[in-house]
Short mmCIF file of C-alpha atoms in Angstrom, two decimals:
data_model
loop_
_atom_site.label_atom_id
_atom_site.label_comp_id
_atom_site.label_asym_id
_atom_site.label_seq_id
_atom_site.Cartn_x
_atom_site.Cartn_y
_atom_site.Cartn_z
CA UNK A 708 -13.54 51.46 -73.09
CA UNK A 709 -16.09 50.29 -70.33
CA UNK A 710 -15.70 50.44 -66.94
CA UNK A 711 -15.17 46.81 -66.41
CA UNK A 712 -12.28 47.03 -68.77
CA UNK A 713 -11.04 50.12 -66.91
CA UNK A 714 -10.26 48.78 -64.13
CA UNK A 715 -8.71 45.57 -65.10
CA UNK A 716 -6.08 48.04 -66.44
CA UNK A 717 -5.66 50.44 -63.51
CA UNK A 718 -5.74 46.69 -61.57
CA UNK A 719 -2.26 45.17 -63.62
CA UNK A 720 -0.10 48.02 -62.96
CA UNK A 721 -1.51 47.71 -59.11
CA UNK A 722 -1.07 43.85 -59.31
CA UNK A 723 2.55 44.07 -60.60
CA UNK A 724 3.34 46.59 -57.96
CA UNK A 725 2.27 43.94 -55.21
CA UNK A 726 4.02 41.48 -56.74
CA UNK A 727 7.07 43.14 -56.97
CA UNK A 728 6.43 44.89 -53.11
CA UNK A 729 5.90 41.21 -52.12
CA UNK A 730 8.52 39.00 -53.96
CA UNK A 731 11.01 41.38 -53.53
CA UNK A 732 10.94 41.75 -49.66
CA UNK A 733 10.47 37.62 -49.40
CA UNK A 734 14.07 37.34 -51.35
CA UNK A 735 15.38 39.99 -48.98
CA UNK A 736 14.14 38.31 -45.76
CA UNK A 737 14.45 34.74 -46.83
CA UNK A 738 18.33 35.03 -45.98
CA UNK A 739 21.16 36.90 -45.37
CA UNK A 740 23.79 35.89 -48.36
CA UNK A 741 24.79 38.80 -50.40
CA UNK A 742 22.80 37.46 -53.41
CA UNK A 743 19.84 37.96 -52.00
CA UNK A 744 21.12 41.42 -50.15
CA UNK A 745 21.23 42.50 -53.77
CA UNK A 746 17.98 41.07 -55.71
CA UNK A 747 15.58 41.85 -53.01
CA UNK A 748 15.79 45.82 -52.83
CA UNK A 749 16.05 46.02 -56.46
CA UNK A 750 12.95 43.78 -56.98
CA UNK A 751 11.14 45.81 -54.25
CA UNK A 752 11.65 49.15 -55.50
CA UNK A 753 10.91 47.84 -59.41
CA UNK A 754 7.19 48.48 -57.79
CA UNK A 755 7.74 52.30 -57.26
CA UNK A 756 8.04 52.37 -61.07
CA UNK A 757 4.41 50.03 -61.06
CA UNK A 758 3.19 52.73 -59.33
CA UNK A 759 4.46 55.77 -61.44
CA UNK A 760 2.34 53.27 -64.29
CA UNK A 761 -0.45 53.34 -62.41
CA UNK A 762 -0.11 57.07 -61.76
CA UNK A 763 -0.08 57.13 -65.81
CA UNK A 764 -2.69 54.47 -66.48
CA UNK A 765 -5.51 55.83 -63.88
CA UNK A 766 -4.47 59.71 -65.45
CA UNK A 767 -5.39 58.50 -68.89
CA UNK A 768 -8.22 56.24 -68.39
CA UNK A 769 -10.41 58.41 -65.67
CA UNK A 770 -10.51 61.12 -69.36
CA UNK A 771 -11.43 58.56 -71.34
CA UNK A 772 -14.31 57.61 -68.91
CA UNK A 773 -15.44 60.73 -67.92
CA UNK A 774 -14.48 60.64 -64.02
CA UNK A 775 -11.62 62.65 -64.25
CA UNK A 776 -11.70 65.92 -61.62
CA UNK A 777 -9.58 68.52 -60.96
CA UNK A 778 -7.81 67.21 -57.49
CA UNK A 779 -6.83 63.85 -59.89
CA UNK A 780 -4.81 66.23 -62.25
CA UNK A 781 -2.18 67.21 -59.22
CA UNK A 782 -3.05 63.63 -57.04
CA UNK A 783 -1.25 61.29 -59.49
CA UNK A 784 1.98 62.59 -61.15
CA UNK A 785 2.03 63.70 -56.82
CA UNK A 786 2.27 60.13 -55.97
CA UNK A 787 4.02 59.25 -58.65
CA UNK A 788 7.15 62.20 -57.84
CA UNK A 789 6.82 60.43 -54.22
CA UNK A 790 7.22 56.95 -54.32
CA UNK A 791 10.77 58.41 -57.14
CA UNK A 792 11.80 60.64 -54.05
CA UNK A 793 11.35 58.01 -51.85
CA UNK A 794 12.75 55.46 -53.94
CA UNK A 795 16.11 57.67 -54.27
CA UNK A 796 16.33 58.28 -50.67
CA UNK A 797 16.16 54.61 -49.75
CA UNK A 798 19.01 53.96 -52.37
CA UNK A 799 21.44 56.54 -51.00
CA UNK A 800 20.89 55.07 -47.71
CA UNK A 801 21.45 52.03 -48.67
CA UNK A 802 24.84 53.32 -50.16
CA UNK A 803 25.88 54.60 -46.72
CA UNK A 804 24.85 51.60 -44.66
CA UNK A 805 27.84 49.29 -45.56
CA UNK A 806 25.81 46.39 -46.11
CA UNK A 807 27.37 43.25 -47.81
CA UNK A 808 26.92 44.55 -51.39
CA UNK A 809 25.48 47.73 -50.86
CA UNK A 810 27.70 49.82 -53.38
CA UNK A 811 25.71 48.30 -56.51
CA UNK A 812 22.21 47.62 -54.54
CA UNK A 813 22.56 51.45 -53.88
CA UNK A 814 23.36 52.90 -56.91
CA UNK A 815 20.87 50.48 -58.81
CA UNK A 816 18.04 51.69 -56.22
CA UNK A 817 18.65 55.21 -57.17
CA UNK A 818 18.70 54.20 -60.36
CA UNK A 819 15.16 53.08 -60.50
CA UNK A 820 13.83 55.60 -58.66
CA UNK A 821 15.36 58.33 -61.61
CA UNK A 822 13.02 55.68 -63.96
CA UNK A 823 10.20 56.21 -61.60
CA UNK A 824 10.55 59.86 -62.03
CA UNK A 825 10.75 59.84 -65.97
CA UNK A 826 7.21 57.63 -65.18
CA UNK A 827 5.83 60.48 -63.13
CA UNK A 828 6.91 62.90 -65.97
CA UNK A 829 4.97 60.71 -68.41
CA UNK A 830 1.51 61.05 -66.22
CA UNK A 831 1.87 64.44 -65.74
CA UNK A 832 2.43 65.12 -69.35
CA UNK A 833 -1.15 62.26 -69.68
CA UNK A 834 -3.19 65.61 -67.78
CA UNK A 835 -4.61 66.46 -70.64
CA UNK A 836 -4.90 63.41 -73.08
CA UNK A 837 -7.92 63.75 -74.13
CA UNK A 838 -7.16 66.55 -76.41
CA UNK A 839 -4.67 64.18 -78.75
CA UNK A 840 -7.87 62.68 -80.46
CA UNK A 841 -9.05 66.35 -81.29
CA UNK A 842 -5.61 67.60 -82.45
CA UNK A 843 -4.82 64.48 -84.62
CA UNK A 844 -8.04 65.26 -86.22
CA UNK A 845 -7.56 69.11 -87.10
CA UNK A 846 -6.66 68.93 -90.34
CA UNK A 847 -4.81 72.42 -89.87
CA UNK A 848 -2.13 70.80 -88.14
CA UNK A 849 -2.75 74.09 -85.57
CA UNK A 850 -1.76 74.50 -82.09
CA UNK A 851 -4.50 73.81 -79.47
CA UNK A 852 -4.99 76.83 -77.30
CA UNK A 853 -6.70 74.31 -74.76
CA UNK A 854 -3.14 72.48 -74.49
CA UNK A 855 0.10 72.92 -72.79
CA UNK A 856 1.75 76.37 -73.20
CA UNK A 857 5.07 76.85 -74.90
CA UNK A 858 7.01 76.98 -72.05
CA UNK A 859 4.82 74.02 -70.11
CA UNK A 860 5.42 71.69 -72.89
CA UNK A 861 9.48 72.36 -72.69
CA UNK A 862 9.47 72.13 -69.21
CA UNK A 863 8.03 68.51 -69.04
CA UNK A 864 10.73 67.59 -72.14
CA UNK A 865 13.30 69.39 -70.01
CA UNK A 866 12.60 67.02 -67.03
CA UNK A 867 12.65 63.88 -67.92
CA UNK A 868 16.12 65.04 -70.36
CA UNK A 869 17.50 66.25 -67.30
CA UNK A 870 17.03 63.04 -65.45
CA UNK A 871 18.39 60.67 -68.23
CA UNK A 872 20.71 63.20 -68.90
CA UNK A 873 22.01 62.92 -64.75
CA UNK A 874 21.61 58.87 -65.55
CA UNK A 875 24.22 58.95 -68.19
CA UNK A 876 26.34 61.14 -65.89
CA UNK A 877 26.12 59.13 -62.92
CA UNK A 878 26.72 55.98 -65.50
CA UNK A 879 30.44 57.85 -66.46
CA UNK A 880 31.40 58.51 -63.14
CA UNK A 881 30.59 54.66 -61.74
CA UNK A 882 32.93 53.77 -65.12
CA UNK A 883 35.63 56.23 -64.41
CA UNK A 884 36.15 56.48 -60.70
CA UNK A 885 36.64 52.96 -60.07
CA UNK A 886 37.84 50.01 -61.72
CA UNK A 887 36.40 47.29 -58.58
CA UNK A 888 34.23 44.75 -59.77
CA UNK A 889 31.43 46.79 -58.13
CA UNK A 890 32.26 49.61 -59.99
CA UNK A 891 31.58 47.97 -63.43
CA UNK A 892 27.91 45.98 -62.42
CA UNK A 893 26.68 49.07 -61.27
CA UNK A 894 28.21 51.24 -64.07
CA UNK A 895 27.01 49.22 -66.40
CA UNK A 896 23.33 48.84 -65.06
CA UNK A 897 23.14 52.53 -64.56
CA UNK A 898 23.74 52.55 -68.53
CA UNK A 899 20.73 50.53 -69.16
CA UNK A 900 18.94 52.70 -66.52
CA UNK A 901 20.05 55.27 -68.48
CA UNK A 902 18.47 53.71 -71.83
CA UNK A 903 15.81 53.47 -70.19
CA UNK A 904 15.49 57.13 -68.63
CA UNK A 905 16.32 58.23 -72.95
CA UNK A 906 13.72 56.34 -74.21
CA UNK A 907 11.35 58.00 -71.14
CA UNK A 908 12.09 61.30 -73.22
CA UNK A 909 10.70 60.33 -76.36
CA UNK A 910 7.10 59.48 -74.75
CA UNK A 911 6.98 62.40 -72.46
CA UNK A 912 7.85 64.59 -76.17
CA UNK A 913 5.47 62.70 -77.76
CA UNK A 914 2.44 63.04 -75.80
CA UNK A 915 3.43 66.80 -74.49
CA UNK A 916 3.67 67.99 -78.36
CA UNK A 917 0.80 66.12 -79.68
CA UNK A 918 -1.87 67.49 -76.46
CA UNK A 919 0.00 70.92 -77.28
CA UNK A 920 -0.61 70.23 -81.42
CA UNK A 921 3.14 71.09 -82.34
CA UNK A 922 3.91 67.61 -83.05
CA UNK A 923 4.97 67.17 -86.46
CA UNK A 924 4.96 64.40 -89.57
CA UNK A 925 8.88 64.85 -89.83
CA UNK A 926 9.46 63.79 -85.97
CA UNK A 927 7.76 60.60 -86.01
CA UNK A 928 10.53 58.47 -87.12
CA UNK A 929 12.99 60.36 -84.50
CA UNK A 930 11.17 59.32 -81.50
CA UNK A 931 10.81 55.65 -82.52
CA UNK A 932 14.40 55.86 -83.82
CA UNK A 933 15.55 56.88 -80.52
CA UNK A 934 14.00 54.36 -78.65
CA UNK A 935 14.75 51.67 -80.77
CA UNK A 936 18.22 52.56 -80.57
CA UNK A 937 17.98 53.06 -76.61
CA UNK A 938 17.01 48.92 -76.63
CA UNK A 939 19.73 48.75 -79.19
CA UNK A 940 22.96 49.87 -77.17
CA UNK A 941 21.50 48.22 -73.74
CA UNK A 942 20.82 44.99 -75.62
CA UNK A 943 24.36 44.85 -77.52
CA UNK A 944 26.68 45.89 -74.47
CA UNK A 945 24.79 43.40 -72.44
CA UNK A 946 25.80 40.35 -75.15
CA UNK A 947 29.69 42.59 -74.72
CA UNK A 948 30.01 41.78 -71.13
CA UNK A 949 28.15 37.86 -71.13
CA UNK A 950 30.89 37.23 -73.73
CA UNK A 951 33.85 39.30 -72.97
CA UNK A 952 33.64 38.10 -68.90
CA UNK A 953 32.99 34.56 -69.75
CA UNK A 954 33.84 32.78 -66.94
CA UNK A 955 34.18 35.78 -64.77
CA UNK A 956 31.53 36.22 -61.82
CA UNK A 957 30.24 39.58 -62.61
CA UNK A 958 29.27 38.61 -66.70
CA UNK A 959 25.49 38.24 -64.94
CA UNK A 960 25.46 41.80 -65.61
CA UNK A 961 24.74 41.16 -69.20
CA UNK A 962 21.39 39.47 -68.77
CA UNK A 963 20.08 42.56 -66.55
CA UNK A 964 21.01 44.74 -69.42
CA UNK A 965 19.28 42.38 -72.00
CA UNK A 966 16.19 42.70 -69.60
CA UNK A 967 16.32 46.54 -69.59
CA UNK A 968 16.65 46.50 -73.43
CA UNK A 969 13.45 44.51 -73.45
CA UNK A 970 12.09 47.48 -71.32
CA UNK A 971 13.21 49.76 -73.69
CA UNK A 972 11.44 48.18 -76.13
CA UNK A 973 8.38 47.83 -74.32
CA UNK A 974 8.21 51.94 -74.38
CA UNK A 975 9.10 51.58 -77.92
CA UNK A 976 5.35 50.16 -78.41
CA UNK A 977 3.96 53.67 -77.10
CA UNK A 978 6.07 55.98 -79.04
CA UNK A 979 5.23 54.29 -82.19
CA UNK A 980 1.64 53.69 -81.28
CA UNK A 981 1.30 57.72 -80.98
CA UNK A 982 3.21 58.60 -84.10
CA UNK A 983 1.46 56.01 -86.33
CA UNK A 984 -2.17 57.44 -85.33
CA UNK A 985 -1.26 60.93 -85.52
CA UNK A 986 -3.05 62.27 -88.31
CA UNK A 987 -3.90 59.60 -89.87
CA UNK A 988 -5.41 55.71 -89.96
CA UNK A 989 -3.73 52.97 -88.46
CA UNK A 990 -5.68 49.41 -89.09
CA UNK A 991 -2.93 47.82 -87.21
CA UNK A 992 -3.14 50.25 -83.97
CA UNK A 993 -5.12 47.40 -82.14
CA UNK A 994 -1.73 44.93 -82.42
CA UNK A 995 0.80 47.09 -81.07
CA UNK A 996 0.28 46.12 -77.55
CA UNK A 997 1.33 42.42 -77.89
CA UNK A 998 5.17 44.43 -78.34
CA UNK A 999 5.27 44.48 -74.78
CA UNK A 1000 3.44 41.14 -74.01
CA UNK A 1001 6.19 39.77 -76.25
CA UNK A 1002 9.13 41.31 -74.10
CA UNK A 1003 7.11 40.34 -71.30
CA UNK A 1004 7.42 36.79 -72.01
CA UNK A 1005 10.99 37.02 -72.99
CA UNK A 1006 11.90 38.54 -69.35
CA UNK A 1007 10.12 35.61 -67.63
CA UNK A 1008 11.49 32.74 -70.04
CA UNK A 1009 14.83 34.14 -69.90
CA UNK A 1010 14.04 34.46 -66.23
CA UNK A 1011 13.46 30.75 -66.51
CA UNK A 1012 16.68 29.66 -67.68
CA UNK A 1013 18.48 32.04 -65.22
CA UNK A 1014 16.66 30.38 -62.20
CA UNK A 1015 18.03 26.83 -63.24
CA UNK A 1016 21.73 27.92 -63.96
CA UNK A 1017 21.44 29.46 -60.55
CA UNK A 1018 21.17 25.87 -59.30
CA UNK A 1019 24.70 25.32 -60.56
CA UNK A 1020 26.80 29.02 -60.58
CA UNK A 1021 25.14 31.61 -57.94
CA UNK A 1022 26.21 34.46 -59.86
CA UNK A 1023 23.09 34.33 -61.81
CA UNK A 1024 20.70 33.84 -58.66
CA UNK A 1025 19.99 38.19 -59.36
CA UNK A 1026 19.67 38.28 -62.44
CA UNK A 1027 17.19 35.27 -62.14
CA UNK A 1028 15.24 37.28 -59.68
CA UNK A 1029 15.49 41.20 -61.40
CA UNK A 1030 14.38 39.63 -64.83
CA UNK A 1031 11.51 38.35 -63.04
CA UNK A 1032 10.65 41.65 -62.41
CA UNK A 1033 11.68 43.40 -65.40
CA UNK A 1034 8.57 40.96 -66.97
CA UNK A 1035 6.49 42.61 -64.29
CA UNK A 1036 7.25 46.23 -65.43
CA UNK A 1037 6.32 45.03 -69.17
CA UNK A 1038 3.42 43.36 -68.65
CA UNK A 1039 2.33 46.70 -67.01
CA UNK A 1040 3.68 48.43 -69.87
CA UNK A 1041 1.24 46.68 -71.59
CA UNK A 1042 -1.80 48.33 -70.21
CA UNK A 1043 -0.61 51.46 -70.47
CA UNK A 1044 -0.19 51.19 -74.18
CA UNK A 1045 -3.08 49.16 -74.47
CA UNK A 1046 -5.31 52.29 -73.04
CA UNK A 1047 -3.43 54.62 -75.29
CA UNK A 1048 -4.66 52.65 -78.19
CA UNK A 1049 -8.45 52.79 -76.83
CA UNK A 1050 -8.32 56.47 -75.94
CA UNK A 1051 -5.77 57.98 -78.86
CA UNK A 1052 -6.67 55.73 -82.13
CA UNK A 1053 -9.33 56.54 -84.79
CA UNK A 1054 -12.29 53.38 -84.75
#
């Protein structure tokens, strides 16, 4: 990787942060209807998880590059940890501030920044990347003494299972302790979030055990099959509730779970990019990053479609806007697998 190329990469996850910073604040100030209440925060705050990717992307790249220094090894998962606080903080207030829809704007806030944390988790376990090329060639499949320590590597896993973990909780309790329409769009977008927040566990173990050494042949298929079936559930219940709520106003809930299956997906691209290389010769490596310029596309098109039915039934005027920026977060997911590939596969 040149440096040219470098920073078009560390540039996309920037660009999509703006973009979401910047579309989502023009939905929330272009007018006061509850709609809009409700797509612009969680459009804003999709950026604090573009900036987590950065956090990620600028980790990994300044090793491959050689400009990597000691201050950059705390400086980025930092930010990244920040902009999840923050992003939690601004969702519990909005909670509390009674605005027109602020029960599911709220919880879906919070809900992001928990994905913005997993993010964070996944640059801090990037810190010391550069020593997956070495392990995957050591034929002696031994641990590196260079890596994490035992109890680093379980902390980072522990983290980011803790979080999802909390996700899924906080998913049961919207489910159980209310049966308001609110109660069931944020319930069930706090499942996807929760998908999502799984799937965050399987790249944080794979990159953790492979700079550590301990990752084994066996647990390939485990961390792809979790992801996969992460996008899986989120995907299916999504079609559940466009189907089952036909004709109801809160069925738009099923295309925001379709677009966080597609971001599922997208981190499906990384976990199998890292277990196919490991140890051995992947021709292919070089195409797994159109996986998430594929779910990319299908965000915005589907996005597409969502923004003309909005002309007719406003219930899909969010979903028209979030999907928009789901396609943001995989587009960014694209760079970050696409540097992966430069800096972790065999040439």
């Amino acid at each position: 990787m040149n440096h040219g190329i470098s920073i078009l990469f560390r540039a996309i996850p920037l660009a999509m942060a703006a973009f979401c910073f910047g579309f989502g604040a023009y939905i929330f100030a272009a007018g006061s209807d509850p709609s809009r209440l409700t797509a612009g925060p969680v459009v804003f705050f999709l950026g604090s998880i573009c900036i987590a990717l950065y956090c990620t992307a600028a980790t990994i790249i300044r090793q491959i590059i050689g400009t990597y220094t000691p201050a950059a090894k705390y400086l980025f998962p930092a930010i990244g940890y920040t902009f999840a606080i923050i992003t939690v903080i601004c969702g519990v207030f909005i909670i509390s501030s009674h605005m027109t829809g602020s029960f599911v704007t709220g919880h879906v806030v919070c809900g992001l920044g928990l994905i913005t944390a997993c993010v964070s988790t996944a640059a801090t376990s990037s810190t010391r990347f550069s020593l997956i090329p070495k392990n995957s060639a050591d034929s002696t499949f031994s641990i590196n003494a260079a890596g994490f320590t035992h109890g680093e590597n379980a902390l980072l896993i522990f983290i980011v299972s803790a979080i999802a973990a909390g996700a899924w909780v906080w998913c049961i309790l919207l489910y159980t302790l209310g049966t308001l329409p609110a109660h069931i769009v944020a319930g069930s977008v706090m499942f996807g979030i929760a998908c999502v927040c799984t799937s965050l566990i399987a790249l944080v173990a794979s990159i953790a055990r492979q700079v550590r050494g301990n990752y084994t042949m066996k647990e390939r298929r485990s961390w792809m099959g979790l992801v996969l079936c992460m996008g899986g559930l989120a995907f299916v219940l999504g079609l559940i509730l466009i189907f089952t709520l036909r004709g109801e106003t809160i069925n738009f809930v099923g295309f925001v779970l379709i677009g966080l299956a597609l971001i599922c997906w997208s981190i499906s691209s990384k976990v199998i990019l890292l277990a196919k290389i490991w140890h051995a010769d992947f021709p292919l490596a070089n195409r797994i990053p159109i996986i998430p310029v594929l779910t990319a596309l299908a965000c915005l098109f589907l996005a597409a479609f969502l923004f003309e039915a909005a002309l007719f039934e406003a219930k899909f005027f969010v979903p028209a806007r979030v999907l928009t920026g789901f396609g943001a977060i995989c587009f960014t997911l694209y760079s970050i697998v696409s540097i992966l590939e430069s800096g972790a596969s065999k040439k």
